GROMACS .gro file of C-alpha atoms in nm:
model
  245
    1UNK     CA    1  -9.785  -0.839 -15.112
    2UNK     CA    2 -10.063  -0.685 -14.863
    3UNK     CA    3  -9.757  -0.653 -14.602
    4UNK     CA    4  -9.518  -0.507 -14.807
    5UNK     CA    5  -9.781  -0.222 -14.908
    6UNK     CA    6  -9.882  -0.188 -14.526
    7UNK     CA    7  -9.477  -0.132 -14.480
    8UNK     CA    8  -9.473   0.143 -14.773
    9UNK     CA    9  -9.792   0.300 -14.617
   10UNK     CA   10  -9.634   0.330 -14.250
   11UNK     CA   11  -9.325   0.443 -14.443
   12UNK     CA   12  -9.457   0.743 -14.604
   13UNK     CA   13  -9.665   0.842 -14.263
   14UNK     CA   14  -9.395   0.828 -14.085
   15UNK     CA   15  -9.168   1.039 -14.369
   16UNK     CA   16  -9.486   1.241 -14.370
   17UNK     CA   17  -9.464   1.322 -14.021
   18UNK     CA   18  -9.091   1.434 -14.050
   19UNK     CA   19  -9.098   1.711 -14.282
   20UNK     CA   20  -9.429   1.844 -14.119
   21UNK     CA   21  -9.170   1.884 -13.815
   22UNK     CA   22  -8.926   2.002 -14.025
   23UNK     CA   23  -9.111   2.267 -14.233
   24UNK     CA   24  -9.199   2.380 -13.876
   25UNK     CA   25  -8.886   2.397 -13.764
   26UNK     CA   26  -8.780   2.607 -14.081
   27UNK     CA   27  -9.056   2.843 -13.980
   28UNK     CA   28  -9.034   2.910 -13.623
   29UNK     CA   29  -8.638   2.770 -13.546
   30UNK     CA   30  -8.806   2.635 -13.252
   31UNK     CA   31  -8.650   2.263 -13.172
   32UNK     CA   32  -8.769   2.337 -12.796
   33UNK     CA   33  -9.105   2.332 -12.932
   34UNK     CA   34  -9.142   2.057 -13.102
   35UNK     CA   35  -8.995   1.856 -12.878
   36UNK     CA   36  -9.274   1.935 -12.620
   37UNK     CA   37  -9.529   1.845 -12.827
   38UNK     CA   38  -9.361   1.513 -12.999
   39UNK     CA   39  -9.278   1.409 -12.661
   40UNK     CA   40  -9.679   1.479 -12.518
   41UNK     CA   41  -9.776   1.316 -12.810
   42UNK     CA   42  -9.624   0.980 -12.747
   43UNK     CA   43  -9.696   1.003 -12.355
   44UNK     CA   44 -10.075   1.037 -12.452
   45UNK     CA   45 -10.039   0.746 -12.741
   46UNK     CA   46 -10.056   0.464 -12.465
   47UNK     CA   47 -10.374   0.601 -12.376
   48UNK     CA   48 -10.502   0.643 -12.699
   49UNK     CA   49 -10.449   0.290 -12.774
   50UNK     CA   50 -10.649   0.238 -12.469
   51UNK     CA   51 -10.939   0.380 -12.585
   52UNK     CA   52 -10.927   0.269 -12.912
   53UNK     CA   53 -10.886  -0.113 -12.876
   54UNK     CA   54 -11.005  -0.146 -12.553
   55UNK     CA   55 -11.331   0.048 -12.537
   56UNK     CA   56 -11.485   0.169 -12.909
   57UNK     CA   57 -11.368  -0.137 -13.072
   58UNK     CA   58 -11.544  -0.356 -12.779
   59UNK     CA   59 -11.882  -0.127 -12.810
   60UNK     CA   60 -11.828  -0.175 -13.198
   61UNK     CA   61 -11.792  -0.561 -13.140
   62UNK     CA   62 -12.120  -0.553 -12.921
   63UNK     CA   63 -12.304  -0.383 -13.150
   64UNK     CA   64 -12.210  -0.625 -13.384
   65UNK     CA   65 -12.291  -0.906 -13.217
   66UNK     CA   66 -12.609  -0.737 -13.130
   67UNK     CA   67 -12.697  -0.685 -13.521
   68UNK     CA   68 -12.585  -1.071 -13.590
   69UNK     CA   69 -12.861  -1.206 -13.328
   70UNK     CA   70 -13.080  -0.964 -13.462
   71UNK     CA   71 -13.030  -1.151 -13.753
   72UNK     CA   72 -13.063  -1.475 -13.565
   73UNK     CA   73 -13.413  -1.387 -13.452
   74UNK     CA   74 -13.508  -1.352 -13.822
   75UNK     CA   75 -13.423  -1.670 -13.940
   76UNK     CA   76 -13.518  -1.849 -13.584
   77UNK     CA   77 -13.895  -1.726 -13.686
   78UNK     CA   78 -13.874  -1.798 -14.011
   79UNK     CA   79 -13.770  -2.131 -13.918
   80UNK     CA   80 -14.109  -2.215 -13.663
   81UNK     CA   81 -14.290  -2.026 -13.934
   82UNK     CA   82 -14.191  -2.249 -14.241
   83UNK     CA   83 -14.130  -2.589 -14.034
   84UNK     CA   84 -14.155  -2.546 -13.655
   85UNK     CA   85 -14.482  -2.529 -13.571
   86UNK     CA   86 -14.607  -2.750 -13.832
   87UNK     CA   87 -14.344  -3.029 -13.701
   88UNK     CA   88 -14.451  -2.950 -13.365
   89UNK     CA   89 -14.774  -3.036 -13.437
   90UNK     CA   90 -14.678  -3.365 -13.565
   91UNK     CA   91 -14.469  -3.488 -13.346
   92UNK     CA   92 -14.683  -3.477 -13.015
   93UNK     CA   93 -14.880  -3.723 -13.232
   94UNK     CA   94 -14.567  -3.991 -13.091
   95UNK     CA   95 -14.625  -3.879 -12.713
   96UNK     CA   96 -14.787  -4.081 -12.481
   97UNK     CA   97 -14.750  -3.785 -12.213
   98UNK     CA   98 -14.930  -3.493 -12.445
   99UNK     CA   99 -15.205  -3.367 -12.221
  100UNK     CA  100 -15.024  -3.212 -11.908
  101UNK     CA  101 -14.814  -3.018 -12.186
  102UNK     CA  102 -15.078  -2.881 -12.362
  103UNK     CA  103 -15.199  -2.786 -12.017
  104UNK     CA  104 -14.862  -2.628 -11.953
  105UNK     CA  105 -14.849  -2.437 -12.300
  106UNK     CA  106 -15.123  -2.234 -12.291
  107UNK     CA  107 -14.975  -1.930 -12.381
  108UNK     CA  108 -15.198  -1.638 -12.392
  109UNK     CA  109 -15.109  -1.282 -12.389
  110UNK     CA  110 -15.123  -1.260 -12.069
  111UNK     CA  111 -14.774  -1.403 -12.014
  112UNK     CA  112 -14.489  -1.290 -11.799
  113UNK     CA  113 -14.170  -1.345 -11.779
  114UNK     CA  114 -14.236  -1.618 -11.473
  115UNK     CA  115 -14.463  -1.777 -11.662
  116UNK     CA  116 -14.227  -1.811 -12.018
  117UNK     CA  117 -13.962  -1.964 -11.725
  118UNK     CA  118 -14.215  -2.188 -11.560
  119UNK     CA  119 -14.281  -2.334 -11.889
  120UNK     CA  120 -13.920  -2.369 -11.996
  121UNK     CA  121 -13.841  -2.579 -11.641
  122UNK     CA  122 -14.126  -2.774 -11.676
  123UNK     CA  123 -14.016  -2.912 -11.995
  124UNK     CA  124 -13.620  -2.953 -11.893
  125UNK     CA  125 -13.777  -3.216 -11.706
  126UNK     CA  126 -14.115  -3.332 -11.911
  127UNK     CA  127 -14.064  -3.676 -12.031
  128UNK     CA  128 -14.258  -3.671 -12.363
  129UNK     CA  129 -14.271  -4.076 -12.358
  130UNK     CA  130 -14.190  -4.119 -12.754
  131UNK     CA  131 -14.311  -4.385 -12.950
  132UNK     CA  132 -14.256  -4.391 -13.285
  133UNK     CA  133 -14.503  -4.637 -13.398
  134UNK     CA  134 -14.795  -4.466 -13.269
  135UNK     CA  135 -14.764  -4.158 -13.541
  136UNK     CA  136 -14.771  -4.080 -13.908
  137UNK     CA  137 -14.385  -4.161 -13.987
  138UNK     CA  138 -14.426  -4.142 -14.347
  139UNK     CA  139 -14.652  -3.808 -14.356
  140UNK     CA  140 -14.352  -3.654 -14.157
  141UNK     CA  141 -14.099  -3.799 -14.347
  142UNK     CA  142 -14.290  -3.629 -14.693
  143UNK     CA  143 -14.324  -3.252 -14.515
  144UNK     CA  144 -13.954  -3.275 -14.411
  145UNK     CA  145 -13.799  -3.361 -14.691
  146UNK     CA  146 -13.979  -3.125 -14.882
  147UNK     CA  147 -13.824  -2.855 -14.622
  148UNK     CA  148 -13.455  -2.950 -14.696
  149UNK     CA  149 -13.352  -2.706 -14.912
  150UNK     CA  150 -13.489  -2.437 -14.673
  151UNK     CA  151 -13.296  -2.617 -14.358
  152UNK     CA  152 -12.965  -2.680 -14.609
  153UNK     CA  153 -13.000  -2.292 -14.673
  154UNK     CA  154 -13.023  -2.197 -14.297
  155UNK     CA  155 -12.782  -2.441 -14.207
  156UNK     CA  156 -12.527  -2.248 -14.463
  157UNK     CA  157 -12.584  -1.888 -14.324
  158UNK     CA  158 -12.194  -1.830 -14.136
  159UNK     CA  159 -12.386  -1.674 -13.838
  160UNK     CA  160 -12.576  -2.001 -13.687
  161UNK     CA  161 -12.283  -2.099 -13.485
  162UNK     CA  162 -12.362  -1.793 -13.304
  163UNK     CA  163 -12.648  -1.969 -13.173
  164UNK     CA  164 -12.551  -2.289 -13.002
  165UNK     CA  165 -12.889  -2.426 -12.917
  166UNK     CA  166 -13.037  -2.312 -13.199
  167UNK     CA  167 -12.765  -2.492 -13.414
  168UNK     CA  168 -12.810  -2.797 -13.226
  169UNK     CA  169 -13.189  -2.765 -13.304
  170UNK     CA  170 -13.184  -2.777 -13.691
  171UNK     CA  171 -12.867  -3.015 -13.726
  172UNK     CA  172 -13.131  -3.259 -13.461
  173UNK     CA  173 -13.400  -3.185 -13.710
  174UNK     CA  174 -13.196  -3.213 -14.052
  175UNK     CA  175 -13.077  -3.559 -13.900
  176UNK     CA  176 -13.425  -3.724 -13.828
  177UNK     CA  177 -13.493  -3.590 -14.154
  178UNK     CA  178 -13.255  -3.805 -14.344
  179UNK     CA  179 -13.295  -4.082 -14.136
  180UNK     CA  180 -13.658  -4.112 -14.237
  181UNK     CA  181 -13.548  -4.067 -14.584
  182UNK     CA  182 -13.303  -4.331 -14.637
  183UNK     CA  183 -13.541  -4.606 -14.504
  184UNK     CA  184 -13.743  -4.724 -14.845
  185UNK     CA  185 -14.072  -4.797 -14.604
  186UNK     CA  186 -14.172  -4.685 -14.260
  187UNK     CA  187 -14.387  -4.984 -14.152
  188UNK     CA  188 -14.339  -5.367 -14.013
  189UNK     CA  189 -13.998  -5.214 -13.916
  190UNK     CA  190 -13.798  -5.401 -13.649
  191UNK     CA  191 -13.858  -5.319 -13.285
  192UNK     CA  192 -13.456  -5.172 -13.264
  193UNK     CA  193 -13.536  -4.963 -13.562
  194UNK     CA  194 -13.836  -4.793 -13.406
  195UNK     CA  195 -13.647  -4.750 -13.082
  196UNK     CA  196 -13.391  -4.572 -13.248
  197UNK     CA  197 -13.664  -4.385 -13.427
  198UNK     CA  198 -13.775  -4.317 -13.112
  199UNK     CA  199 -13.482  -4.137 -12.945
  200UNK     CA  200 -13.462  -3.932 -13.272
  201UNK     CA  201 -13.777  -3.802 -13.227
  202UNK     CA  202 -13.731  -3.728 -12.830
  203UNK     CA  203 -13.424  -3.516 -12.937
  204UNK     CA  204 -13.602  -3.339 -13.214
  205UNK     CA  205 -13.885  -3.284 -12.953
  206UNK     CA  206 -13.688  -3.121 -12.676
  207UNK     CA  207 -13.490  -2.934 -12.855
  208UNK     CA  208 -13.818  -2.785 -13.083
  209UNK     CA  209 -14.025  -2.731 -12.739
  210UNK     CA  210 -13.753  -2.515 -12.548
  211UNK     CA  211 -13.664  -2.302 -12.911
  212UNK     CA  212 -14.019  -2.269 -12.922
  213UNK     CA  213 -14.066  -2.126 -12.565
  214UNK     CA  214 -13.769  -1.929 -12.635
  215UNK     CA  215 -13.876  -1.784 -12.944
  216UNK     CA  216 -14.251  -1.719 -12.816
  217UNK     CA  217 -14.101  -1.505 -12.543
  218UNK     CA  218 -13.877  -1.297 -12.755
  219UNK     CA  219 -14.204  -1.212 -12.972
  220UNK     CA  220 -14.411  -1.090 -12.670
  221UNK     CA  221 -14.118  -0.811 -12.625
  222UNK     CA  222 -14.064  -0.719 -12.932
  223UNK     CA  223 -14.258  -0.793 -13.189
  224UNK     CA  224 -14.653  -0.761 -12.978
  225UNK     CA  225 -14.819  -0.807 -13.328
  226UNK     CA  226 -14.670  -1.108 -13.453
  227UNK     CA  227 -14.693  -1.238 -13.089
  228UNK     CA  228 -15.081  -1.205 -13.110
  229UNK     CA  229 -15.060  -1.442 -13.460
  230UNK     CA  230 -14.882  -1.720 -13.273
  231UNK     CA  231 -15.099  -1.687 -12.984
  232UNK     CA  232 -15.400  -1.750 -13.196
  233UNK     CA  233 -15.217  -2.075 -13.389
  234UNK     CA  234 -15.036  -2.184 -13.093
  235UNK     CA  235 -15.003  -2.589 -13.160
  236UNK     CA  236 -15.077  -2.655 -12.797
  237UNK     CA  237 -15.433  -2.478 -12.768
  238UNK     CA  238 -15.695  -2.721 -12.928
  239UNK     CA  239 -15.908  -2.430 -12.925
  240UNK     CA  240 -15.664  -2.201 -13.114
  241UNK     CA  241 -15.764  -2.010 -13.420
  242UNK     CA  242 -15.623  -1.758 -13.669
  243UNK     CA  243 -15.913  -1.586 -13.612
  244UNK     CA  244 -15.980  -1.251 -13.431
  245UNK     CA  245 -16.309  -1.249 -13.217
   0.00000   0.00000   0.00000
């Protein structure tokens, strides 16, 4: 149906077109004309097409893409805002290897780009040293699962997958998540059980640290006043307060 009316709409241009010519050439009697311009017309059509769908439609596209991270951004702070930081927070709790990282993630600001990248190499190759007995397993499991909903509802927005790591992020959070969940208790568990535990927790770690980086250093350039808020609750300054002195 849709290609049969895109038929009858090129139909009528093109019958359009004709008696245009034709009333002109009623007019004027001037074939020799017309011809000259018909036959300009077409030359210049390749390059039209050119421009068209090779240049504005890519600068539409980018700005497009641009408006969809945009987007992104939003619902990447919203995301440390609601969950991140808290689960940060909780997490280090399973580290043996916390104290040269809260060393490292100082982040004051101060900051420069060097110093966002120095961070984000130094924990490519931090081993956090997870061990998922030494923590709170059940007090995470309660937050989490009360923050399903609001990961089920990110997880449904069409323009994650425009954001691979970030994707990757909340699908290794949403799966710790129900892992926790499905277990009816969270103690005297089998030393397997906790390793596995373990290695969920290490993924969900990573993963949270570099977004984290990532998203502190897109708030520095461009958002300076919500920047200065996560400064002053950064997880990883004991001395860190909401507070403006």
């Amino acid at each position: 149906m849709l290609r049969n009316w895109k038929v009858l709409i090129g139909l009528l241009l093109v019958s359009l077109s004709a008696l245009v010519y034709f009333i002109h050439y009623l007019i004027f009697r001037d074939s020799h004309h017309i011809f000259i311009y018909l036959v300009g017309d077409i030359a210049f059509l390749p390059l039209e097409v050119l421009l068209v769908t090779l240049i504005i439609e890519r600068l539409l596209k980018e700005r497009e893409k641009q408006a969809i991270f945009r987007k992104l951004d939003m619902l990447i702070g919203a995301f440390y805002s609601e969950l991140g930081k808290e689960v940060l927070g909780r997490i280090s709790q399973f580290s043996g290897n916390r104290d040269e990282l809260m060393d490292r993630l100082r982040i004051s600001n101060n900051w420069k780009d060097k110093d966002f990248a120095a961070a984000m190499q130094f924990v490519e190759r931090w081993d956090p040293k997870v061990d998922s007995r030494k923590g709170d397993l059940s007090g995470l499991r309660d937050f989490l699962s009360g923050k399903r909903d609001f990961m089920v509802s990110l997880l449904a927005n069409p323009n994650l997958f425009e954001h691979e790591s970030f994707t990757d992020l909340l699908w290794a959070v949403f799966h710790f998540t129900e892992e926790l969940a499905a277990r009816e208790r969270l103690t005297d568990l089998p030393a397997k059980d906790y390793e596995h535990l373990s290695g969920d927790i290490d993924r969900v770690y990573c993963r949270l640290l570099k977004g984290w980086i990532s998203y502190m250093e897109h708030l520095k350039e461009d958002y300076p006043y919500l920047f200065s808020l996560a400064v002053r609750t950064n997880p990883y300054n004991i001395d860190a307060s909401p507070i403006v002195t």
